[in-house]
Amino acid sequence: MEVRLSNQLPDYPSFIAGIRRAPDRGYSLTPAQTETALKNALRYIPEELHETLAPEFMEELLTRGRIYGYRYRPQGDLKAKPIDQYKGNCLEGKAFQVMIDNNLCFDIALYPYELVTYGETGQVCQNWMQYRLIKQYLEILTNEQTLVIESGHPLGLFRSRPDAPRVIITNSMMVGMFDNQKDWHVAAQMGVANYGQMTAGGWMYIGPQGIVHGTFNTLLNAGRKKLGIPQDQDLRGHLFVSSGLGGMSGAQPKAAVIAGAASIIAEVDSSRIETRHSQGWVQYVTADKAEAFRMAQEAMQAKEPISVAYHGNIVDLLEYAEAQSVRIDLLSDQTSCHAVYEGGYCPAGISFAERTELLSHDQDKFCSLVDASLRRHFEVIRKLVGRGTYFFDYGNSFMKAIYDAGVTEISRNGVDEKDGFIWPSYVEDIMGPELFDYGYGPFRWVCLSGKHEDLVKTDHAAMDCIDPTRRGQDLDNYNWIRDAEKNRLVVGTQARILYQDAEGRLNIALRFNRMVRDGEVGPIMLGRDHHDVSGTDSPFRETSNIYDGSNVMADMAVQCFAGNAARGMSLVALHNGGGVGIGKAINGGFGMVLDGSGRVDEILRSAMIWDVMGGVARRSWARNANALSTSAAFNEKYDGGYHITLPFIPKEDLIQHIVRTSLKHKS
């Protein structure tokens, strides 16, 4: 067995006009580092091709800031095919090929030619040589081997066993003293670091649908908590404003319409607007601020939902709203601020084309404009909040970017960012206490047959597993899956997102595996967003409602990854960065192929509960009230097989008295 690229030089692929291209990421290597980067890329290439490809790779590095190996990209659109059209020695090997191609197809990927799935920089792997080798490995992978992927590089196949993971992935796991954006940028240029985001490098992205249920939950619960909307009503008559129509942010207008709101989403890139408009994820498009608010106001008066894409900068839109005294009920932002200086945030005052030009030719000026725009953005939000708008950070590192731009008054403690910021993260205020602390999170599945009828059958089966009378969250989730087909959520292959707690996920997974066993549907890939109860440690997002000081610790995400590997999930992934940037989060996820076997049933019974309850246990230990009650009920129900350590809670007046008295004596 030999896995290597052919010594036949592939034809250089053509690039289809109108397909988005990543901007120049910037070249900043020393001559010695440049030599290493070139050698690193050429080690994938048979020696007889080095003289031909070395100049090509060097040109890519100088003009794109990366070596993508464009020559090795397959021609055309990499749409996911039905699983039986892929080569493979095991079902998992074929299933992962479906998922990779789905991540890179034109309908889904943000920059498909640069292997970027979403989030401005989130890649499946670093270059097309890695892609080709990974595909080769997956075609020969057996159920007694594990493929190891390190920052996009396929390290090799290693013997394991059928109940071990078939693929283990890590991305950009940098050593602490080098775990920062500057050193990561050098490593990425040298071809040794891949920014996996979350489900891009974990091969589990399912298009904007992957976040739409979470956005729906966030908006609906924000309305209930902040606007006084009853449990049985929606956001009709209320206005939501945000920005971003990319891979994840593109879910905002669809989620707002499903929640009943009037929404205006600003986006500077016309191609992203066109993508979401043509896919039916946003209803109307305008470059006129007054018209955008007029359409929204008319819909609000009629108590009808509407989504409007405003082609322009969010700062300009908000400054107009503030000047015209337009009331905005709910306000957020979903620009890619984890990559704020890499093009993820377009400064006010310049066009998207000018942004791309500055990234290539004057990065210092671009960074200065970003900082100035963030300061303006902060000021207008502060004015709107003062008038009654509820603003929440959507976990995109927006407030951290403002802080880093020199706006220290956004810090909650007035000293640093450790205690968060003056406005809440959506997890801190809404998703954490209302969903994560109970164990509800973004469960998802893909029907690998590619048949829409399989997806419809799984929707009905999942709905049958939900008791809508148990909690308000269950009623919301029941209604969501009931209406999923009507809401036309699929982009790419046949996939679904559904928030569920630990038992809900297990029950649905076992039901699906039985359906596969009985021949009702083809094989299914289970997974979840890394943005989940247990999957991510991120003090500015997933763990922002952890107040015991452990919000800066990454033990939970690492333990979740290790536990899923030990229990035999088909694929396990662990990444640095995610939606908030390098050094600001550790996140992990899984993929589980359902083949109908009893072996899979046993893995599900062990792994699905662990994957969720490890995070609930950590949140309970942090004294989160809903996690405490959930953990106590779990201990009672599963007595003998599981037990979560529960904290004792001291009285507040005792703690305050001891601290005040002791510090007074010390001084």
XYZ file of C-alpha atoms in Angstrom:
667
model
C 0.000 0.000 0.000
C 1.359 3.401 -0.998
C -0.541 6.664 -0.634
C 1.007 9.552 -2.550
C 0.221 12.082 -5.225
C 0.807 11.016 -8.810
C 3.944 12.027 -10.686
C 1.659 13.119 -13.531
C 1.182 16.890 -13.405
C -2.552 17.725 -13.247
C -3.966 20.248 -15.687
C -4.367 23.664 -14.091
C -8.075 24.071 -13.270
C -10.164 26.923 -14.601
C -11.820 29.305 -12.137
C -15.501 29.985 -12.693
C -16.401 33.671 -12.839
C -18.622 34.850 -10.006
C -17.376 32.335 -7.433
C -16.041 34.233 -4.407
C -12.287 34.242 -3.860
C -10.477 34.738 -0.560
C -8.532 37.987 -0.243
C -4.761 38.093 -0.043
C -4.019 36.997 3.542
C -0.687 38.829 3.561
C 2.889 37.629 3.165
C 5.150 38.418 6.126
C 7.685 35.590 6.323
C 11.438 36.005 6.596
C 13.555 34.573 3.752
C 14.413 31.557 5.909
C 10.755 30.975 6.803
C 9.844 31.340 3.131
C 12.303 28.611 2.189
C 10.760 26.361 4.834
C 7.234 27.142 3.622
C 8.174 26.170 0.075
C 9.819 22.943 1.223
C 6.760 22.181 3.356
C 4.452 22.427 0.343
C 6.755 20.488 -1.985
C 7.001 17.522 0.385
C 3.567 16.490 -0.909
C 4.850 16.521 -4.496
C 6.948 13.872 -6.297
C 10.465 15.224 -6.821
C 10.313 15.232 -10.621
C 7.603 17.933 -10.442
C 9.422 20.270 -8.040
C 10.995 22.521 -10.664
C 7.601 23.086 -12.268
C 5.586 23.600 -9.090
C 8.057 25.505 -6.894
C 7.559 28.773 -8.854
C 3.759 28.293 -8.808
C 3.720 27.746 -5.063
C 6.021 30.716 -4.495
C 3.710 32.949 -6.523
C 0.706 31.805 -4.482
C 2.525 32.557 -1.232
C 3.529 36.045 -2.359
C 0.153 37.003 -3.845
C -2.314 35.072 -1.643
C -0.439 34.781 1.663
C -0.909 30.995 1.520
C 0.101 28.050 -0.640
C -3.207 26.519 -1.694
C -1.856 24.275 -4.465
C -4.576 25.366 -6.888
C -3.261 22.977 -9.548
C -4.448 20.053 -7.425
C -8.012 21.289 -7.068
C -10.484 19.052 -8.925
C -12.298 20.809 -11.749
C -15.793 22.197 -11.192
C -18.192 22.098 -8.253
C -17.526 19.574 -5.486
C -21.154 18.826 -4.676
C -21.773 16.000 -2.221
C -22.967 12.874 -4.011
C -25.029 9.994 -2.590
C -22.790 7.804 -0.443
C -22.965 4.816 -2.784
C -21.196 6.856 -5.479
C -17.979 7.098 -3.437
C -15.192 4.524 -3.283
C -14.333 2.990 0.074
C -13.556 -0.120 2.106
C -15.828 0.935 4.975
C -19.007 2.967 5.288
C -17.318 5.629 7.418
C -14.646 6.273 4.793
C -17.323 6.967 2.188
C -19.435 9.015 4.616
C -16.593 11.411 5.396
C -16.061 12.016 1.680
C -19.708 13.100 1.448
C -19.177 15.552 4.297
C -15.929 17.017 2.926
C -17.421 17.652 -0.503
C -20.510 19.188 1.100
C -18.238 21.590 2.997
C -16.553 22.672 -0.241
C -19.403 22.907 -2.746
C -20.186 26.248 -4.380
C -23.598 26.508 -2.668
C -22.039 26.287 0.788
C -18.362 27.268 0.872
C -17.538 30.936 1.389
C -14.327 30.729 -0.673
C -14.456 27.281 -2.305
C -11.201 27.655 -4.269
C -9.319 28.388 -1.031
C -11.017 25.537 0.907
C -12.758 28.069 3.197
C -16.157 26.787 4.273
C -17.328 29.680 6.459
C -16.284 32.307 8.983
C -13.847 34.120 6.633
C -10.966 31.732 7.413
C -12.457 28.348 8.432
C -10.932 25.660 6.212
C -11.481 21.941 5.649
C -7.703 21.639 5.254
C -4.892 23.953 4.184
C -4.330 23.023 0.557
C -5.502 20.846 -2.312
C -2.626 18.394 -1.954
C -3.930 17.550 1.514
C -7.459 17.252 0.128
C -6.359 14.722 -2.491
C -4.371 12.654 -0.014
C -7.221 12.655 2.516
C -9.568 11.398 -0.202
C -7.106 8.622 -1.080
C -6.826 7.569 2.547
C -10.597 7.556 3.037
C -10.992 5.314 -0.014
C -8.726 2.627 1.491
C -9.625 3.114 5.187
C -10.923 -0.065 6.871
C -12.852 -0.567 10.099
C -9.626 -1.635 11.795
C -7.736 1.585 11.053
C -7.795 5.219 12.185
C -6.798 8.131 9.956
C -5.027 10.919 11.876
C -5.335 14.505 10.595
C -3.139 17.244 12.095
C -3.990 20.781 10.934
C -5.228 19.447 7.615
C -2.255 17.134 7.090
C -3.106 13.413 6.827
C -0.437 11.973 9.109
C -1.327 8.427 8.099
C -3.383 5.321 8.810
C -2.822 3.526 12.110
C -4.209 0.183 13.205
C -7.029 0.383 15.738
C -10.279 -1.582 16.130
C -13.896 -1.392 14.910
C -15.129 0.448 18.012
C -12.382 3.108 17.791
C -12.737 6.371 15.836
C -12.102 6.051 12.109
C -10.770 9.640 11.950
C -9.170 11.853 14.614
C -8.667 15.536 13.733
C -6.854 18.374 15.474
C -6.448 21.913 14.152
C -4.032 24.688 15.204
C -3.334 23.290 18.675
C -0.523 25.757 19.327
C 1.821 25.733 22.310
C 0.772 28.371 24.850
C 3.482 31.001 24.399
C 2.877 30.990 20.624
C -0.914 30.765 20.855
C -1.686 34.178 19.401
C -2.828 35.599 16.074
C 0.595 36.879 14.991
C 2.414 33.571 15.484
C -0.517 31.644 14.031
C -0.399 33.797 10.883
C 3.260 32.862 10.436
C 2.461 29.174 10.983
C -0.397 29.310 8.464
C 1.839 30.885 5.825
C 4.405 28.159 6.473
C 1.767 25.484 5.945
C 1.724 24.003 9.447
C -1.488 25.483 10.919
C -5.072 25.130 9.707
C -7.899 27.284 11.046
C -10.650 24.705 11.317
C -13.178 27.181 12.739
C -15.610 24.634 14.186
C -17.398 22.369 11.730
C -15.271 23.369 8.711
C -12.136 21.555 9.859
C -14.349 18.983 11.603
C -16.129 18.154 8.294
C -19.613 18.570 9.798
C -20.826 21.886 8.355
C -24.345 21.768 6.888
C -24.687 25.276 5.483
C -26.492 28.186 7.150
C -29.058 25.717 8.500
C -26.392 24.701 11.020
C -26.967 27.850 13.058
C -30.516 28.808 12.123
C -32.219 26.878 14.942
C -29.862 28.405 17.505
C -30.489 31.881 16.102
C -34.240 31.231 16.183
C -33.978 30.127 19.831
C -31.849 33.147 20.692
C -34.224 35.664 19.122
C -37.345 34.068 20.552
C -35.925 33.841 24.075
C -34.511 37.371 23.860
C -38.036 38.542 23.068
C -39.457 36.618 26.002
C -36.845 37.817 28.496
C -36.396 41.417 27.336
C -39.586 42.368 25.485
C -42.119 40.502 27.621
C -43.391 38.253 24.830
C -45.478 35.342 26.194
C -44.317 31.740 25.718
C -47.031 31.025 23.142
C -46.352 34.093 20.965
C -43.587 35.182 18.596
C -41.764 38.383 17.578
C -44.411 39.875 15.297
C -44.344 43.648 15.547
C -40.713 43.779 16.706
C -37.531 44.763 14.847
C -34.235 42.867 14.823
C -31.158 44.449 13.207
C -27.770 42.818 12.682
C -25.020 42.404 10.108
C -23.470 39.616 8.074
C -24.898 37.278 5.425
C -22.017 34.825 5.184
C -21.831 31.130 5.973
C -23.184 31.309 9.524
C -24.521 34.855 9.701
C -26.639 34.089 6.633
C -29.001 32.232 8.965
C -30.123 35.467 10.639
C -32.852 36.609 8.216
C -34.351 33.118 7.905
C -34.353 32.633 11.694
C -35.926 36.055 12.217
C -38.752 35.308 9.772
C -39.440 31.928 11.395
C -39.534 33.737 14.767
C -42.023 36.257 13.328
C -39.760 39.322 13.463
C -39.096 42.133 11.047
C -35.365 42.061 10.351
C -32.767 44.151 8.556
C -29.365 42.543 8.017
C -26.515 44.701 6.709
C -23.931 43.165 4.377
C -21.162 44.901 2.416
C -20.475 42.024 -0.008
C -23.074 41.954 -2.787
C -22.179 38.355 -3.697
C -23.167 37.124 -0.241
C -26.451 39.004 -0.485
C -27.122 37.432 -3.873
C -26.332 33.954 -2.508
C -28.759 34.262 0.403
C -31.418 35.949 -1.736
C -31.265 33.287 -4.458
C -31.380 30.523 -1.832
C -34.484 32.049 -0.241
C -32.796 32.963 3.031
C -33.515 36.690 2.730
C -36.613 38.135 1.080
C -35.783 41.689 -0.020
C -32.651 43.629 -0.969
C -32.042 47.381 -0.882
C -29.117 49.788 -0.691
C -31.388 52.541 0.671
C -31.395 52.887 4.470
C -34.732 54.708 4.549
C -36.361 52.073 2.360
C -35.037 49.258 4.534
C -36.602 50.739 7.660
C -39.805 51.649 5.792
C -40.300 48.030 4.664
C -39.618 46.805 8.184
C -42.029 49.306 9.751
C -44.828 48.362 7.351
C -44.368 44.673 8.159
C -44.342 45.410 11.889
C -47.581 47.364 11.649
C -49.167 44.486 9.729
C -47.771 41.989 12.278
C -46.034 40.136 9.451
C -42.456 38.807 9.424
C -40.024 40.210 6.871
C -36.309 39.986 6.108
C -34.443 42.783 4.344
C -30.808 42.698 3.250
C -29.309 46.181 3.398
C -26.372 46.425 0.992
C -24.099 48.668 2.979
C -22.178 49.027 6.210
C -23.856 48.265 9.533
C -22.280 51.340 11.151
C -23.903 53.629 8.587
C -27.240 51.849 9.045
C -27.166 52.201 12.834
C -26.061 55.835 12.733
C -29.014 56.538 10.430
C -31.384 54.766 12.844
C -30.005 56.740 15.777
C -30.256 60.064 13.927
C -33.831 59.319 12.801
C -34.889 58.001 16.243
C -35.845 54.603 14.789
C -36.582 52.135 17.576
C -34.659 48.871 17.286
C -35.887 46.204 19.701
C -33.138 43.599 19.282
C -29.647 44.338 17.971
C -26.614 42.151 17.327
C -23.669 41.631 14.968
C -22.333 38.582 13.141
C -19.392 39.893 11.170
C -16.303 37.660 11.418
C -14.575 39.641 14.165
C -12.416 36.673 15.127
C -10.592 37.643 11.909
C -11.192 41.363 12.261
C -7.891 42.403 10.624
C -8.015 39.676 7.971
C -11.114 40.956 6.202
C -13.793 39.626 8.524
C -14.923 43.174 9.374
C -15.202 45.817 6.650
C -14.624 49.334 8.026
C -17.234 52.031 7.537
C -16.297 54.573 4.892
C -14.838 52.167 2.323
C -16.395 49.713 -0.109
C -15.959 45.952 -0.016
C -13.697 46.164 -3.079
C -11.557 48.810 -1.357
C -11.354 46.544 1.702
C -9.992 43.730 -0.460
C -7.493 46.056 -2.149
C -6.211 47.406 1.182
C -5.803 43.888 2.557
C -3.462 43.162 -0.322
C -1.510 46.430 -0.511
C -1.783 48.422 2.735
C -2.643 46.295 5.740
C -1.513 48.951 8.230
C -4.039 51.430 6.839
C -6.717 48.738 6.788
C -6.129 47.898 10.459
C -6.285 51.581 11.380
C -9.614 51.937 9.561
C -10.960 48.835 11.317
C -10.121 50.279 14.733
C -11.734 53.620 13.894
C -14.864 51.894 12.583
C -15.148 49.688 15.668
C -15.016 52.783 17.855
C -17.851 54.359 15.832
C -19.755 51.085 16.013
C -19.410 51.048 19.798
C -20.586 54.640 20.178
C -23.749 54.205 18.128
C -24.660 50.971 19.923
C -24.192 52.741 23.259
C -26.616 55.467 22.175
C -29.191 52.946 20.952
C -28.933 50.891 24.143
C -29.494 54.104 26.088
C -32.799 54.452 24.233
C -33.997 50.970 25.147
C -32.484 48.675 22.498
C -31.384 45.259 23.757
C -27.949 44.523 22.269
C -26.279 41.133 22.548
C -22.919 40.000 21.191
C -23.492 36.975 18.955
C -20.276 35.273 19.999
C -18.234 36.519 17.045
C -15.611 38.241 19.231
C -17.190 41.606 18.383
C -16.833 43.149 21.846
C -13.330 41.717 22.248
C -12.412 43.357 18.938
C -13.767 46.677 20.230
C -11.723 46.279 23.409
C -8.605 45.469 21.374
C -9.268 48.586 19.275
C -8.652 50.650 22.410
C -12.202 51.085 23.727
C -11.412 50.043 27.292
C -14.731 51.328 28.643
C -16.416 48.268 27.136
C -14.711 46.164 29.842
C -17.120 45.113 32.594
C -14.599 45.319 35.433
C -12.828 48.395 34.063
C -9.474 46.593 34.175
C -9.358 43.802 31.585
C -11.591 41.462 29.586
C -11.565 38.488 31.985
C -14.996 39.289 33.419
C -16.513 40.036 30.040
C -18.018 43.251 28.780
C -20.729 45.782 29.565
C -23.172 44.126 27.157
C -23.963 40.433 27.322
C -23.012 37.625 25.006
C -26.058 35.769 23.728
C -24.822 32.673 25.575
C -24.325 34.623 28.785
C -27.815 36.099 28.788
C -29.960 33.682 26.793
C -28.591 30.438 25.414
C -26.492 29.514 28.456
C -29.155 29.647 31.175
C -32.130 28.753 28.951
C -30.599 25.947 26.859
C -27.021 24.833 27.590
C -27.546 24.539 31.350
C -30.332 22.026 30.684
C -28.277 20.189 28.052
C -30.082 21.508 24.973
C -27.789 22.064 22.028
C -27.404 21.890 18.230
C -27.819 18.208 17.373
C -27.702 17.534 13.617
C -27.821 14.756 11.075
C -27.156 14.145 7.382
C -29.002 11.575 5.271
C -26.060 10.085 3.384
C -28.267 8.577 0.687
C -28.891 12.101 -0.585
C -32.607 11.278 -0.756
C -34.995 13.972 0.383
C -37.567 11.360 1.376
C -35.076 10.010 3.934
C -34.842 13.472 5.489
C -38.632 13.750 5.702
C -38.825 10.348 7.408
C -36.185 11.345 9.958
C -37.992 14.632 10.650
C -41.145 12.703 11.534
C -39.228 10.174 13.628
C -37.466 12.945 15.570
C -40.776 14.700 16.189
C -42.211 11.459 17.593
C -39.346 11.359 20.124
C -40.130 14.808 21.609
C -42.646 15.355 24.420
C -43.811 18.946 23.817
C -45.444 19.133 27.259
C -42.254 18.514 29.280
C -40.666 21.983 29.077
C -41.121 25.142 27.061
C -37.886 24.317 25.239
C -39.347 20.982 24.133
C -42.419 22.700 22.727
C -40.190 25.106 20.768
C -38.121 22.193 19.438
C -41.215 20.171 18.554
C -42.636 23.087 16.591
C -39.267 23.613 14.910
C -38.971 20.078 13.548
C -42.683 19.999 12.691
C -42.217 23.042 10.442
C -38.704 22.241 9.173
C -39.858 21.015 5.769
C -42.117 24.028 5.258
C -39.278 26.415 6.132
C -37.045 25.052 3.326
C -33.814 24.920 5.314
C -31.643 22.600 3.214
C -28.620 24.064 1.433
C -26.264 21.381 0.138
C -26.902 17.764 1.023
C -29.959 16.494 2.926
C -29.321 17.642 6.497
C -31.203 18.840 9.552
C -30.499 20.819 12.736
C -32.554 20.256 15.901
C -31.821 21.423 19.445
C -32.121 18.531 21.904
C -30.924 17.603 25.387
C -28.947 14.465 26.298
C -31.864 12.041 26.444
C -33.515 13.576 23.399
C -30.371 13.124 21.316
C -29.927 9.539 22.486
C -33.539 8.589 21.806
C -33.471 10.101 18.324
C -30.094 8.519 17.523
C -31.270 5.047 18.544
C -34.492 5.511 16.577
C -32.540 6.531 13.482
C -30.161 3.574 13.784
C -33.150 1.233 14.005
C -34.597 2.843 10.873
C -31.311 2.178 9.060
C -31.318 -1.411 10.343
C -34.899 -1.939 9.146
C -34.180 -0.482 5.711
C -36.513 2.500 6.139
C -33.703 4.959 5.325
C -30.117 4.842 4.137
C -27.116 5.411 6.433
C -27.069 8.590 8.511
C -24.275 10.779 9.847
C -24.953 12.249 13.282
C -23.073 15.234 14.621
C -23.455 18.599 16.261
C -22.058 22.073 16.132
C -18.954 22.484 18.311
C -20.886 25.439 19.737
C -22.659 23.264 22.274
C -23.131 22.391 25.922
C -19.793 20.581 26.328
C -17.916 21.067 23.078
C -16.365 24.496 23.523
C -14.534 26.444 26.199
C -14.698 30.118 25.236
C -14.985 32.866 27.877
C -16.549 35.275 25.373
C -19.134 32.833 24.075
C -19.949 29.242 25.081
C -18.714 29.559 28.669
C -19.587 33.223 29.152
C -22.215 32.295 31.753
C -19.592 30.515 33.892
C -18.826 32.784 36.856
C -16.600 30.675 39.126
C -13.378 31.764 37.385
C -13.117 28.613 35.259
C -14.373 30.390 32.141
C -10.700 30.711 31.137
C -10.084 26.949 31.413
C -10.320 24.483 28.507
C -10.652 21.216 30.435
C -14.279 20.633 29.405
C -13.729 20.723 25.638
C -10.617 18.539 25.861
C -12.348 16.009 28.113
C -15.354 15.938 25.779
C -13.077 15.189 22.813
C -11.150 12.512 24.704
C -14.315 10.904 26.051
C -15.901 10.727 22.617
C -12.744 9.132 21.224
C -12.661 6.591 24.055
C -16.312 5.698 23.478
C -15.848 5.111 19.754
C -17.463 8.006 17.905
C -16.680 7.618 14.177
C -14.908 10.988 13.972
C -13.611 13.254 16.721
C -12.159 16.733 16.267
C -10.468 19.290 18.530
C -9.652 22.828 17.387
C -8.101 26.044 18.605
C -9.989 29.244 17.822
C -13.475 28.614 16.509
C -15.780 31.578 16.096
C -13.817 33.921 18.364
C -10.232 33.550 17.151
C -6.917 31.854 17.863
C -6.102 31.611 21.558
C -9.647 32.572 22.586
C -11.333 29.149 22.523
C -10.805 25.400 22.404
C -13.608 23.536 20.670
C -14.406 20.025 19.566
C -17.053 17.941 17.882
C -17.878 14.508 16.544
C -19.392 12.597 13.662
C -21.153 9.266 14.157
C -22.096 7.058 11.215
C -25.273 5.055 11.776
C -25.079 1.744 9.929
C -27.930 -0.024 11.729
C -25.642 -2.297 13.735
C -25.816 -3.286 17.380
C -22.241 -2.022 17.705
C -23.451 1.488 16.889
C -26.331 1.174 19.383
C -23.833 0.447 22.160
C -21.603 3.384 21.216
C -24.620 5.698 21.152
C -25.815 4.593 24.603
C -22.435 5.469 26.082
C -21.263 8.423 24.017
C -24.411 10.497 23.472
C -25.073 10.935 27.191
C -21.404 11.701 27.898
C -21.155 14.239 25.074
C -23.827 16.402 26.722
C -23.791 15.687 30.442
C -20.074 16.346 30.886
C -20.844 19.969 30.050
C -23.961 20.131 32.216
C -21.858 18.755 35.097
C -19.243 21.478 34.617
C -21.951 24.156 34.505
C -23.525 22.683 37.626
C -20.186 22.820 39.462
C -20.030 26.512 38.496
C -23.273 26.887 40.503
C -25.548 27.576 37.520
C -29.057 27.045 38.878
C -30.621 25.247 35.900
C -27.572 23.013 35.476
C -27.731 22.183 39.197
C -31.340 21.027 38.984
C -30.663 19.119 35.753
C -27.657 17.343 37.301
C -29.544 16.476 40.478
C -32.385 14.947 38.441
C -29.845 13.068 36.310
C -28.179 11.590 39.409
C -31.517 10.369 40.686
C -32.609 8.845 37.376
C -29.285 7.147 36.594
C -28.309 6.159 40.130
C -25.737 3.362 40.021
C -24.425 3.998 36.520
C -23.634 7.704 36.604
C -23.022 10.282 39.290
C -22.264 13.995 38.909
C -20.475 15.805 41.747
C -22.781 18.533 43.059
C -21.565 21.659 44.880
C -22.607 22.920 48.283
C -23.755 26.544 48.091
C -22.682 28.849 50.953
C -24.843 31.782 52.024
C -23.938 35.064 50.323
C -24.013 37.079 53.553
C -21.549 34.653 55.180
C -19.057 35.018 52.313
C -19.394 38.793 52.190
C -18.960 39.100 55.966
C -15.839 36.901 56.040
C -14.217 38.696 53.100
C -14.999 42.208 54.378
C -13.850 41.431 57.902
C -10.657 39.682 56.810
C -9.651 42.375 54.338
C -10.378 45.087 56.890
C -8.074 43.412 59.417
C -5.403 42.864 56.748
C -5.366 46.560 55.825
